[in-house]
PDB file of C-alpha atoms in Angstrom:
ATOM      1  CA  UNK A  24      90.436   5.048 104.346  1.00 75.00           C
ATOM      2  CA  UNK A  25      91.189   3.162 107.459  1.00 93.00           C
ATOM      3  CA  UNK A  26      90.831  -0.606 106.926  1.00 96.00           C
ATOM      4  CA  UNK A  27      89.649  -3.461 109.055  1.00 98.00           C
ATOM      5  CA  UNK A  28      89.137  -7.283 109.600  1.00 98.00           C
ATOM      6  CA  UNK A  29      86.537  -8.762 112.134  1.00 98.00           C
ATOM      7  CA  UNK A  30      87.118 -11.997 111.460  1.00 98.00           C
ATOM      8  CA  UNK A  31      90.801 -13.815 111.549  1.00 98.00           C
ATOM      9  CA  UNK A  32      92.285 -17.248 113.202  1.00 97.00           C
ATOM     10  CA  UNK A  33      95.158 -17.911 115.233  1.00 97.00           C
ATOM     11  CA  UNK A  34      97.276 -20.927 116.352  1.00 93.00           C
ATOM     12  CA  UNK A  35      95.016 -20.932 118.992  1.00 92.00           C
ATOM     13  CA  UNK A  36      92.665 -23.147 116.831  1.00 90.00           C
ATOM     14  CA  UNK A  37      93.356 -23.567 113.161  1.00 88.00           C
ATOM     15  CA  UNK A  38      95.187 -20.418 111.522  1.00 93.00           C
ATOM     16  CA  UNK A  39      99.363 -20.884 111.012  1.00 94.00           C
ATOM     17  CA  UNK A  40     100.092 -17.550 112.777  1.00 97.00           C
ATOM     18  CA  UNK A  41     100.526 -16.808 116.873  1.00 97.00           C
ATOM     19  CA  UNK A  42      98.247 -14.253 118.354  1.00 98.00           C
ATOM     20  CA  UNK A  43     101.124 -11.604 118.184  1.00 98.00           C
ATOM     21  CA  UNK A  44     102.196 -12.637 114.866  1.00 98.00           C
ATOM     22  CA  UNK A  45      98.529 -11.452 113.739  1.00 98.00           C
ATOM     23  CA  UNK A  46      99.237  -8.077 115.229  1.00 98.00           C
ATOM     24  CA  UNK A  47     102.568  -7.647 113.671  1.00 98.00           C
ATOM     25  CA  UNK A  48     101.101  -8.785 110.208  1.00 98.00           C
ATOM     26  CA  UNK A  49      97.953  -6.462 110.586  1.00 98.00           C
ATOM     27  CA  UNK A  50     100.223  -3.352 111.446  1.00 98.00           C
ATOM     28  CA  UNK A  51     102.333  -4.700 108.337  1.00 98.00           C
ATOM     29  CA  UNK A  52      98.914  -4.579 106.220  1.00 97.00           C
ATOM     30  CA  UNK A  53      98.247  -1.452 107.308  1.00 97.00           C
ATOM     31  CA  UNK A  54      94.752  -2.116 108.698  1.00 98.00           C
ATOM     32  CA  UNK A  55      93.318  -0.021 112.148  1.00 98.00           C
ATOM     33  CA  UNK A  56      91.722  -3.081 113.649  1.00 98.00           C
ATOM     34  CA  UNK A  57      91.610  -6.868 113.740  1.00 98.00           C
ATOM     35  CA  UNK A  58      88.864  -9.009 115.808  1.00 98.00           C
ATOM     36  CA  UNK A  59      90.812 -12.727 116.695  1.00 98.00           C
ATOM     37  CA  UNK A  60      87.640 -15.141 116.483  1.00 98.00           C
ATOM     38  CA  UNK A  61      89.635 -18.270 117.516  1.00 96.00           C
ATOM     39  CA  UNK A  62      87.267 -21.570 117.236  1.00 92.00           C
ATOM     40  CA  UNK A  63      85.813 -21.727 120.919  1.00 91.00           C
ATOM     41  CA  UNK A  64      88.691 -20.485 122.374  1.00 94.00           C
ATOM     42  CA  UNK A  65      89.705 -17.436 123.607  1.00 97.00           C
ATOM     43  CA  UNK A  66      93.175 -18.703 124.925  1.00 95.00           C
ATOM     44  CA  UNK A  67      95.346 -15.866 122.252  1.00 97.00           C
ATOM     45  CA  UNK A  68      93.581 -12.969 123.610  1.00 98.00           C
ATOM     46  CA  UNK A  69      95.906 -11.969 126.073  1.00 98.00           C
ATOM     47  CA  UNK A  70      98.950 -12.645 124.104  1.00 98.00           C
ATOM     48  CA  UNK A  71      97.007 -10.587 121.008  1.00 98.00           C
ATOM     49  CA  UNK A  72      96.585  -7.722 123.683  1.00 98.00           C
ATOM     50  CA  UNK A  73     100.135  -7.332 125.099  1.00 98.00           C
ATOM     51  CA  UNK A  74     101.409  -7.572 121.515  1.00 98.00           C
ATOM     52  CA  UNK A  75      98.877  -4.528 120.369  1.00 98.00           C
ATOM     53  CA  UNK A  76      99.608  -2.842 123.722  1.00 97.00           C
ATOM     54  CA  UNK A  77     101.034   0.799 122.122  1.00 97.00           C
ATOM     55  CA  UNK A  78     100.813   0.068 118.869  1.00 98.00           C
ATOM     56  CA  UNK A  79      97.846   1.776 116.188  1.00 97.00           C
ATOM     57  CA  UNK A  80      95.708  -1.228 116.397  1.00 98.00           C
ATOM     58  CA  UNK A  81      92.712  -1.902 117.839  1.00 98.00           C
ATOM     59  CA  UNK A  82      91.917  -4.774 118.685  1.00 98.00           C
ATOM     60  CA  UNK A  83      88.412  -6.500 119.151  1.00 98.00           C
ATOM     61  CA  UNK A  84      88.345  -9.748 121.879  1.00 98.00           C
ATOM     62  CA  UNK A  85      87.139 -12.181 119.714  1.00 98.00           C
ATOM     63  CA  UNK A  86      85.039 -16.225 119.652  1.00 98.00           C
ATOM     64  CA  UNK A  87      83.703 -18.050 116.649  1.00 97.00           C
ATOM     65  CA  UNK A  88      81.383 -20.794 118.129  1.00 95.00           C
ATOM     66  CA  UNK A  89      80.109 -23.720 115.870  1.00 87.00           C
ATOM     67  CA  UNK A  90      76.714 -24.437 116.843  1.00 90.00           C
ATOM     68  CA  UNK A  91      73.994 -26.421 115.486  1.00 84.00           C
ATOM     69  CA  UNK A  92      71.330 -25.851 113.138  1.00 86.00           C
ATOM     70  CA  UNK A  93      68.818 -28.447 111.350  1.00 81.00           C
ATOM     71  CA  UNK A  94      71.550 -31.104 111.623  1.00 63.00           C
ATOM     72  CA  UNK A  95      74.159 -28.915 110.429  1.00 72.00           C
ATOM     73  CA  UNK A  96      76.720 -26.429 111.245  1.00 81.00           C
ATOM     74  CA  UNK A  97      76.361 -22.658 111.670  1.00 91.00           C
ATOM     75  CA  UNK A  98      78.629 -20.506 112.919  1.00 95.00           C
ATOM     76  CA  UNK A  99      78.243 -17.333 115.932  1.00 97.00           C
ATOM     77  CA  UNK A 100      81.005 -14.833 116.171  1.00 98.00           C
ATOM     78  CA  UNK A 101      81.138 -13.438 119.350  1.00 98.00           C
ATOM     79  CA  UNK A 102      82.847  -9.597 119.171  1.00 98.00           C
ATOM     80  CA  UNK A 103      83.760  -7.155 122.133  1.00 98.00           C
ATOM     81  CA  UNK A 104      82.993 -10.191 124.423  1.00 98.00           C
ATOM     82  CA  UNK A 105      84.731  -9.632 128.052  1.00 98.00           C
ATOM     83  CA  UNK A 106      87.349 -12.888 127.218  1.00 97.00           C
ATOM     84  CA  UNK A 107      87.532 -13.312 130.881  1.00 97.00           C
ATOM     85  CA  UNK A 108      84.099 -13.547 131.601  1.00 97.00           C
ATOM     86  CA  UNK A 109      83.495 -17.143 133.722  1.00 96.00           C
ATOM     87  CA  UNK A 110      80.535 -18.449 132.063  1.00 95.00           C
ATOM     88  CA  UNK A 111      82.030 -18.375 128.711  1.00 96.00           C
ATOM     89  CA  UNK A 112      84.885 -20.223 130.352  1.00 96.00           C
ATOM     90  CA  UNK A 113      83.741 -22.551 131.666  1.00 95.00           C
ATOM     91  CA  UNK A 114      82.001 -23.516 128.742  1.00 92.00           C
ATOM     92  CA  UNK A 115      84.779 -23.100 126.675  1.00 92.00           C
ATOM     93  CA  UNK A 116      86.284 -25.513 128.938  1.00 90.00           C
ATOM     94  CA  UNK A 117      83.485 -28.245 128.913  1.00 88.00           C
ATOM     95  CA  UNK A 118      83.131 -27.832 125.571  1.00 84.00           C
ATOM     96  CA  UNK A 119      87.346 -28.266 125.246  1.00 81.00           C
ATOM     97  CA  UNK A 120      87.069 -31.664 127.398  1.00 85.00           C
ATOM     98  CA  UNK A 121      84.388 -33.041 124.821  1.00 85.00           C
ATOM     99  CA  UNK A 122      86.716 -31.998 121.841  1.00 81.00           C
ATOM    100  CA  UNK A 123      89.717 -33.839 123.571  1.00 84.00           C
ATOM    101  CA  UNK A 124      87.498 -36.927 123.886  1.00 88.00           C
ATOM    102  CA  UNK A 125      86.306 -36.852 120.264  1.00 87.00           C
ATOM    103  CA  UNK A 126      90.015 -36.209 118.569  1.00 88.00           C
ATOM    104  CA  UNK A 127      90.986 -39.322 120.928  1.00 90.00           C
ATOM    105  CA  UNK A 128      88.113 -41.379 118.964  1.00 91.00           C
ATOM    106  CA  UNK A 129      89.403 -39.899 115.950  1.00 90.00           C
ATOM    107  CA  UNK A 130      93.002 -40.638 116.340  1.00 91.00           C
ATOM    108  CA  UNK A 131      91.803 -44.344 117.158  1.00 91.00           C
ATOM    109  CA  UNK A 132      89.635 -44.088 113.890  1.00 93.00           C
ATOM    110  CA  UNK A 133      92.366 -43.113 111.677  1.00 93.00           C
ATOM    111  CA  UNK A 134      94.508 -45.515 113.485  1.00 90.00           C
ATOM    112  CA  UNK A 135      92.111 -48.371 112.195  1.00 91.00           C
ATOM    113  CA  UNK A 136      92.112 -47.082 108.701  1.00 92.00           C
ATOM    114  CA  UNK A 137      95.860 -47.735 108.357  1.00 92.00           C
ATOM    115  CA  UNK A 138      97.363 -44.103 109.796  1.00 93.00           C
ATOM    116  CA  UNK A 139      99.624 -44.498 112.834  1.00 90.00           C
ATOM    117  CA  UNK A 140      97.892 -40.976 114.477  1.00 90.00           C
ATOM    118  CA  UNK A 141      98.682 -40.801 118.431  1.00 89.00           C
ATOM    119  CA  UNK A 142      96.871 -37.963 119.514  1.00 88.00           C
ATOM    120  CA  UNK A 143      99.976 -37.993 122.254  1.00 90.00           C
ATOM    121  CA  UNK A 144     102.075 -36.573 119.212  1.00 90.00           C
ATOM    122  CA  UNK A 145      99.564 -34.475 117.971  1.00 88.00           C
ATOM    123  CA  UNK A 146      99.083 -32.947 120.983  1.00 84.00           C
ATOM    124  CA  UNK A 147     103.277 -32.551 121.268  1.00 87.00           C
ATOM    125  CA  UNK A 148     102.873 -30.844 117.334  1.00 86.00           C
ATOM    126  CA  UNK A 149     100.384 -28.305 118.149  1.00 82.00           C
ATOM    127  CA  UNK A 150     101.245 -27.779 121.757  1.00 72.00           C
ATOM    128  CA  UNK A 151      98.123 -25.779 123.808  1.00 65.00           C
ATOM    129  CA  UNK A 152      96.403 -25.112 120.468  1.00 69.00           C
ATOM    130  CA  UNK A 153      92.646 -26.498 120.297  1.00 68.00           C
ATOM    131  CA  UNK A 154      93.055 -29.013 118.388  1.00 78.00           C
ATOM    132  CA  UNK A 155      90.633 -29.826 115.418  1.00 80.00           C
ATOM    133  CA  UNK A 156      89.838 -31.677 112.023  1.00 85.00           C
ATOM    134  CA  UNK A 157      92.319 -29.071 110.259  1.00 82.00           C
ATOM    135  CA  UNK A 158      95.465 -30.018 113.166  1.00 86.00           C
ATOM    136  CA  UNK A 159      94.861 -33.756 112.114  1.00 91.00           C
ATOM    137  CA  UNK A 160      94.802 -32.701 108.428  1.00 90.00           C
ATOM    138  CA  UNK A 161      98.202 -31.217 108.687  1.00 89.00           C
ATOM    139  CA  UNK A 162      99.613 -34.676 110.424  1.00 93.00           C
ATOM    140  CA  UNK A 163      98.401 -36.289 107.874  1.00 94.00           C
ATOM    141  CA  UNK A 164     100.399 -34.384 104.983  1.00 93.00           C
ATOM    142  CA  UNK A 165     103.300 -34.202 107.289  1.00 92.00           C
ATOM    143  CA  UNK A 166     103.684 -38.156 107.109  1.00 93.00           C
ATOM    144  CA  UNK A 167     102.872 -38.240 103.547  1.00 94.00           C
ATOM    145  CA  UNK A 168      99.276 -40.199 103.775  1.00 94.00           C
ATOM    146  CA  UNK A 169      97.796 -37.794 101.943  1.00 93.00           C
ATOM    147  CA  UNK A 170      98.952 -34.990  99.408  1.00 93.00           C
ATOM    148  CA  UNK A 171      96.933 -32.180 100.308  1.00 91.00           C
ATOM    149  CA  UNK A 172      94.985 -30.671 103.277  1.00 85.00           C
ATOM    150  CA  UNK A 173      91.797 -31.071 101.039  1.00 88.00           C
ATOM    151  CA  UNK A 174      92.683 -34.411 100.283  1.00 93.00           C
ATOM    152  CA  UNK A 175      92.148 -35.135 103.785  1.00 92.00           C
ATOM    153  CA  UNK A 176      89.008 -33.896 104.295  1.00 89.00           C
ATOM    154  CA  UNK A 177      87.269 -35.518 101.114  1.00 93.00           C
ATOM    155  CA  UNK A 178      89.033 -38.833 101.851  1.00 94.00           C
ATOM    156  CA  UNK A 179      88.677 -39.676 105.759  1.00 94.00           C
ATOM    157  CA  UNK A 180      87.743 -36.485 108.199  1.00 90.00           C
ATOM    158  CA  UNK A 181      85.125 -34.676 106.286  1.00 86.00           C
ATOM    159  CA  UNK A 182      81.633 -35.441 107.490  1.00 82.00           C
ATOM    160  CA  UNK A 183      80.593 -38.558 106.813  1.00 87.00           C
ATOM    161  CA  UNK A 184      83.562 -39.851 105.907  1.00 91.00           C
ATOM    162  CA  UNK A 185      85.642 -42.551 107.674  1.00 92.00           C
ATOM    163  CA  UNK A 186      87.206 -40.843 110.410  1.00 92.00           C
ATOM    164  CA  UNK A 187      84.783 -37.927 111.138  1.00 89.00           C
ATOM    165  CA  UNK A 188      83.973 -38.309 114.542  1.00 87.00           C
ATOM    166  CA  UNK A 189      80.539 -35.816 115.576  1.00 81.00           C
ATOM    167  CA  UNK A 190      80.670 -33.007 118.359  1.00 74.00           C
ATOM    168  CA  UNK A 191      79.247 -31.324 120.937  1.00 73.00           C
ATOM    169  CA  UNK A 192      76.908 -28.266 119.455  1.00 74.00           C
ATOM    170  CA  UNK A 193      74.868 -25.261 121.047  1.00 86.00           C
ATOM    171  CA  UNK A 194      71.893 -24.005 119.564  1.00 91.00           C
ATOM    172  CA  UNK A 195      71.950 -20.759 118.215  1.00 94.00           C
ATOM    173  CA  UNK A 196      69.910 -19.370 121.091  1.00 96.00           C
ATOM    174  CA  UNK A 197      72.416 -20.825 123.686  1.00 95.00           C
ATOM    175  CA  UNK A 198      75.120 -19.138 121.869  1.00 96.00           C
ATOM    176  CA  UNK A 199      74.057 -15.771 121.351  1.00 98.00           C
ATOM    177  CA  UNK A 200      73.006 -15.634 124.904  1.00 97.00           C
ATOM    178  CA  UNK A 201      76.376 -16.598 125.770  1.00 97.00           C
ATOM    179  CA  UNK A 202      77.727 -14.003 123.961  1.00 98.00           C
ATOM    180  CA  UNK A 203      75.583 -11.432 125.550  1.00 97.00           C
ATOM    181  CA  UNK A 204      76.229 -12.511 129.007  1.00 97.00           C
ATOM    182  CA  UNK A 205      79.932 -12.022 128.067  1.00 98.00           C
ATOM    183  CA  UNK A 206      78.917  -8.264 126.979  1.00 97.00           C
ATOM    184  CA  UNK A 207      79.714  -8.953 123.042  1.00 98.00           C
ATOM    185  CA  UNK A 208      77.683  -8.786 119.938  1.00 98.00           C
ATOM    186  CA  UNK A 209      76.786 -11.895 117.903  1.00 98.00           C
ATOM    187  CA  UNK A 210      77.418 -11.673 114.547  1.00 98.00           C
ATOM    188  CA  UNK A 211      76.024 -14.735 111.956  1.00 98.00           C
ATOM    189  CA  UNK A 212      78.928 -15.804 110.474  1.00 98.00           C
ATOM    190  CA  UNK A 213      79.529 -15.960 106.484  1.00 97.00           C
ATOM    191  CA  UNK A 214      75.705 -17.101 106.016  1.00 97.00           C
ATOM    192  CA  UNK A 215      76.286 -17.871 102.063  1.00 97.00           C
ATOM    193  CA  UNK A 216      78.368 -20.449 103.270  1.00 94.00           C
ATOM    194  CA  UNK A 217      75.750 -22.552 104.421  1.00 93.00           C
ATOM    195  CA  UNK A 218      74.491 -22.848 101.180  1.00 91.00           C
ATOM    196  CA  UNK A 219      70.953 -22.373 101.591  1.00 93.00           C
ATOM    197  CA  UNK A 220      68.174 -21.204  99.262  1.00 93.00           C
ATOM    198  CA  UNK A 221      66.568 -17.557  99.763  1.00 93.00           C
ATOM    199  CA  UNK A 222      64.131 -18.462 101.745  1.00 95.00           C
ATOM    200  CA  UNK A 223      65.390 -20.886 104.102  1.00 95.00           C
ATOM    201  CA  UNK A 224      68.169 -18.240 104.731  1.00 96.00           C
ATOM    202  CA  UNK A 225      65.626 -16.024 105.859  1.00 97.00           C
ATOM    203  CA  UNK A 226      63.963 -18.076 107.974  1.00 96.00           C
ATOM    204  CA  UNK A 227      67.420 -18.967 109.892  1.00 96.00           C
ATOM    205  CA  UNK A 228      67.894 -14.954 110.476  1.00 97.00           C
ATOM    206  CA  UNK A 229      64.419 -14.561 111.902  1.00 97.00           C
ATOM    207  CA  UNK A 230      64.818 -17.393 114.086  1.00 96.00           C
ATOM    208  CA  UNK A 231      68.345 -16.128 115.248  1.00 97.00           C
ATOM    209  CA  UNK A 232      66.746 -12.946 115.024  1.00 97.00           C
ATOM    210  CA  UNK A 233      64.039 -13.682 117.635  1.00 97.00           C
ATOM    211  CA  UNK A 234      67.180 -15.435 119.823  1.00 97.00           C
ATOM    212  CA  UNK A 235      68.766 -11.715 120.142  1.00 97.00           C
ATOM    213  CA  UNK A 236      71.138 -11.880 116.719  1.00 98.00           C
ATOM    214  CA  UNK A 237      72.919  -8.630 116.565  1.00 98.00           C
ATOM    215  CA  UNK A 238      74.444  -8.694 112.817  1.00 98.00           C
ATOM    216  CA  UNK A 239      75.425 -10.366 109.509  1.00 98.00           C
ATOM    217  CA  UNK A 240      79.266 -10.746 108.392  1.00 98.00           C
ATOM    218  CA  UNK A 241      77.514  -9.056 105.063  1.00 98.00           C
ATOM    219  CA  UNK A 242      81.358  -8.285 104.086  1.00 98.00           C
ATOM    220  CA  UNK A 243      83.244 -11.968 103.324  1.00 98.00           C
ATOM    221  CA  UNK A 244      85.715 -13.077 101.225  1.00 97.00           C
ATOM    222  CA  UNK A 245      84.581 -15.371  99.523  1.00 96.00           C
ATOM    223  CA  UNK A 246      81.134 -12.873  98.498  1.00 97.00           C
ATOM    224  CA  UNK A 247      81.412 -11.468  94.895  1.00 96.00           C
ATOM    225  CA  UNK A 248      80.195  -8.306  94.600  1.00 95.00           C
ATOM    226  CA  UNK A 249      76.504  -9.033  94.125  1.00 97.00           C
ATOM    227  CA  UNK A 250      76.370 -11.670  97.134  1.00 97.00           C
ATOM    228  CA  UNK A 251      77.921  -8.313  99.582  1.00 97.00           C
ATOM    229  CA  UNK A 252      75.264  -6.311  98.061  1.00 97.00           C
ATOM    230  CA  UNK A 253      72.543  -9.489  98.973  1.00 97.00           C
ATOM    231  CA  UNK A 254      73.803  -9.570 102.133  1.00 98.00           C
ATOM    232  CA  UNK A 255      73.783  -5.670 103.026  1.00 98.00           C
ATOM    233  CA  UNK A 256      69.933  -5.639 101.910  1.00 97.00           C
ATOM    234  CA  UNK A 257      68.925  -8.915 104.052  1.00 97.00           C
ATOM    235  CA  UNK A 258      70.990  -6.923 107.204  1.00 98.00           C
ATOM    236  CA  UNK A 259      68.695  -4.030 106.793  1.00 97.00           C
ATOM    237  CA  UNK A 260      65.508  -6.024 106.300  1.00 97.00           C
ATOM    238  CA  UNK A 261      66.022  -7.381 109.275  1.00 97.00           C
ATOM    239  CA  UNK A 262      67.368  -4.525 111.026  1.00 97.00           C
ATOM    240  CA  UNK A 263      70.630  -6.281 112.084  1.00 98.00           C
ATOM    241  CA  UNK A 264      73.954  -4.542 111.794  1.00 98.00           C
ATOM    242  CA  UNK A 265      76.910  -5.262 109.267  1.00 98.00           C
ATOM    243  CA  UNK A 266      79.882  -6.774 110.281  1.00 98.00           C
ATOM    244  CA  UNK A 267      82.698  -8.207 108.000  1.00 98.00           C
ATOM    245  CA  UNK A 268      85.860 -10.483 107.845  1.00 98.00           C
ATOM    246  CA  UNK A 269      88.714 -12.027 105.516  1.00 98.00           C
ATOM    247  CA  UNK A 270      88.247 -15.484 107.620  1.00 98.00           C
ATOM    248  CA  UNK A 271      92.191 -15.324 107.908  1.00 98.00           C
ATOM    249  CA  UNK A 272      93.792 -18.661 108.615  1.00 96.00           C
ATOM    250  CA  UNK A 273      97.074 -18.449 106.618  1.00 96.00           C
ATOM    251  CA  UNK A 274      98.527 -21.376 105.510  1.00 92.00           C
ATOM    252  CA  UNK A 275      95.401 -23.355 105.895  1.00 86.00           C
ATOM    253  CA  UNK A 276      93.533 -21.030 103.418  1.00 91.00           C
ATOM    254  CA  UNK A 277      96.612 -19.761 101.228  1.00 93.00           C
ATOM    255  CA  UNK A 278      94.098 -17.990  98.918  1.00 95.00           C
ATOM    256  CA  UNK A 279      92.788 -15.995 101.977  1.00 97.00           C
ATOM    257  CA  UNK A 280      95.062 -12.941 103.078  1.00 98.00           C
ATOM    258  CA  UNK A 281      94.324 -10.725 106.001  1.00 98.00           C
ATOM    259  CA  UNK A 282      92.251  -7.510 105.052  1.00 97.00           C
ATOM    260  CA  UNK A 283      91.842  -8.500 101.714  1.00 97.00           C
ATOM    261  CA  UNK A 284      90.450 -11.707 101.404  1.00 97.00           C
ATOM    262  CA  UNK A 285      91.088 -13.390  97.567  1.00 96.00           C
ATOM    263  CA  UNK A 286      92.239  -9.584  96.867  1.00 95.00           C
ATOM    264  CA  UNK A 287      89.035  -7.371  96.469  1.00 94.00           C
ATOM    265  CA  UNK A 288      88.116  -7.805 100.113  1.00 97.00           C
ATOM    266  CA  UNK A 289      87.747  -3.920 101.682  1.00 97.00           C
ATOM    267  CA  UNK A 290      86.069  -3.649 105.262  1.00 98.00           C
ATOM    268  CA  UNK A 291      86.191   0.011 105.987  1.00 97.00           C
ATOM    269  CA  UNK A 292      86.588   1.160 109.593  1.00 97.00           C
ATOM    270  CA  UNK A 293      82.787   2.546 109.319  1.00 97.00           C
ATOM    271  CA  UNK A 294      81.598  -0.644 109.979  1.00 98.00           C
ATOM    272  CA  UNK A 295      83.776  -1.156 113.586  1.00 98.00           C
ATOM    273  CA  UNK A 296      82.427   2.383 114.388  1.00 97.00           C
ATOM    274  CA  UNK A 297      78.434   0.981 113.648  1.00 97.00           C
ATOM    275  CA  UNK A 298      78.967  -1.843 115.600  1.00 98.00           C
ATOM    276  CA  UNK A 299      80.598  -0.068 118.857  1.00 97.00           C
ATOM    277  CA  UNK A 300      77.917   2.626 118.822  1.00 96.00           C
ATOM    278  CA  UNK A 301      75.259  -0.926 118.507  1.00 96.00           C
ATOM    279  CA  UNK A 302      77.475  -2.226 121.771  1.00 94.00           C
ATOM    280  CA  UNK A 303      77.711   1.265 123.628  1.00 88.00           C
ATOM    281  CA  UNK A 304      73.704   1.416 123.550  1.00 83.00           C
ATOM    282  CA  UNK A 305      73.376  -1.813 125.129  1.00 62.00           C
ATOM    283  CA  UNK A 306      72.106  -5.180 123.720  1.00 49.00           C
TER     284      UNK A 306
END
């Protein structure tokens, strides 16, 4: 059985491999196709595509947009979206100059709190990467003022905490029609995640529903078996397709391997083939 994962991070934003180190490792794990849902960026596509250029993998052009929902976070993947289409980019790009200005207020903040942070030097670290929390994280370790990347987000840049620094979000309706004006699908990302009762699950699909919501990542790592099944039955009460993903970051999620997931993680290529036949008959 052919094997795939729609969901996986680059240096781009906050995974510890290069776009073509994905490829390499995805041909190494045997799997058909990979989708590379950088966080609002599409900046490793190209790089992704020369490196699967005549190789067996397929690759899907990939977003994962953080958007806003009752004063929380969701998140949209966008998959098969045209990477080069202009509206996306340029919000991509406004939406990149109001991340530079909040990691410069949260440089300062960390400053204040004791931790010499330029965001000159971060920016010299992670060098045309998009930065975020987990980039700052890293510095953080690396000059020993704190002793794990989790350490850093309960102590000073998870929300609420003393460094966390707020963004600029979409709705879920601006992002899905973003998506489909750059041809993809949108896909609600990991919705278990959000940790929401039954109900008020629900009622997020039907309103993303109602915005033009394509499919559910039913297939996650971190679902037990039960939770896949959940998530496969709310898909087809809705009549949204199923898409699935390890959530691949490597060294910032150790426990999380491409195609796998914590181990039990199996995406079969069925579901790719669903969701092209979905794209091929228009959104």
């Amino acid at each position: 059985m052919n094997k795939i994962d729609l969901h996986v991070h680059s240096t781009e934003s906050d995974g510890t491999f290069t776009p073509s180190e994905l490829v390499s490792y995805a041909l190494e794990k045997g799997l058909s196709a990979i989708a590379l849902t950088d966080h609002d960026t599409v900046k490793g596509m190209e790089a992704a595509e020369k490196a699967a250029k005549g190789t067996s993998l397929f690759l899907v052009p990939g977003v994962e947009l953080s958007v806003e929902y009752q004063q929380g976070d969701i998140h949209i993947l966008g998959l098969f979206i045209d990477y080069k289409s202009k509206l996306l980019l340029e919000y991509l790009e406004r939406f990149k100059r109001t991340r530079d200005t909040r990691n410069k207020k949260m440089a300062a903040a960390l400053s204040n709190c004791g931790m010499e942070i330029s965001i000159e030097e971060m920016q010299a670290e992670y060098a045309d990467a998009v930065l975020t929390r987990a980039h700052f994280a890293r510095m953080l370790m690396k000059k020993g003022y704190v002793g794990s990347y989790r350490e850093a987000f309960d102590r000073f840049l998870g929300d609420g905490k003393p460094c966390y620094v707020e963004r600029e979000k979409i709705t879920p309706k601006e992002a899905i029609e973003l998506i489909h004006q750059a041809k993809g699908l949108a896909i609600l990302a990991h919705p278990l995640l959000y940790h929401m009762g039954e109900q008020e699950l629900k009622k997020l699909i039907v309103q993303c529903k109602s915005d033009g919501l394509d499919g559910l990542e039913a297939i996650y790592s971190m679902n037990n078996g039960a939770e896949e099944r959940q998530m496969k039955e709310l898909a087809a009460e809705f009549g949204l397709a199923i898409s699935g993903g390890s959530d691949f970051h490597g060294a910032t999620k150790p426990h999380i391997d491409l195609g796998v997931g914590r181990g039990n993680l199996l995406i079969p290529e069925e579901v790719l083939l669903n969701l092209k036949k979905l794209l091929y008959n228009g959104i």
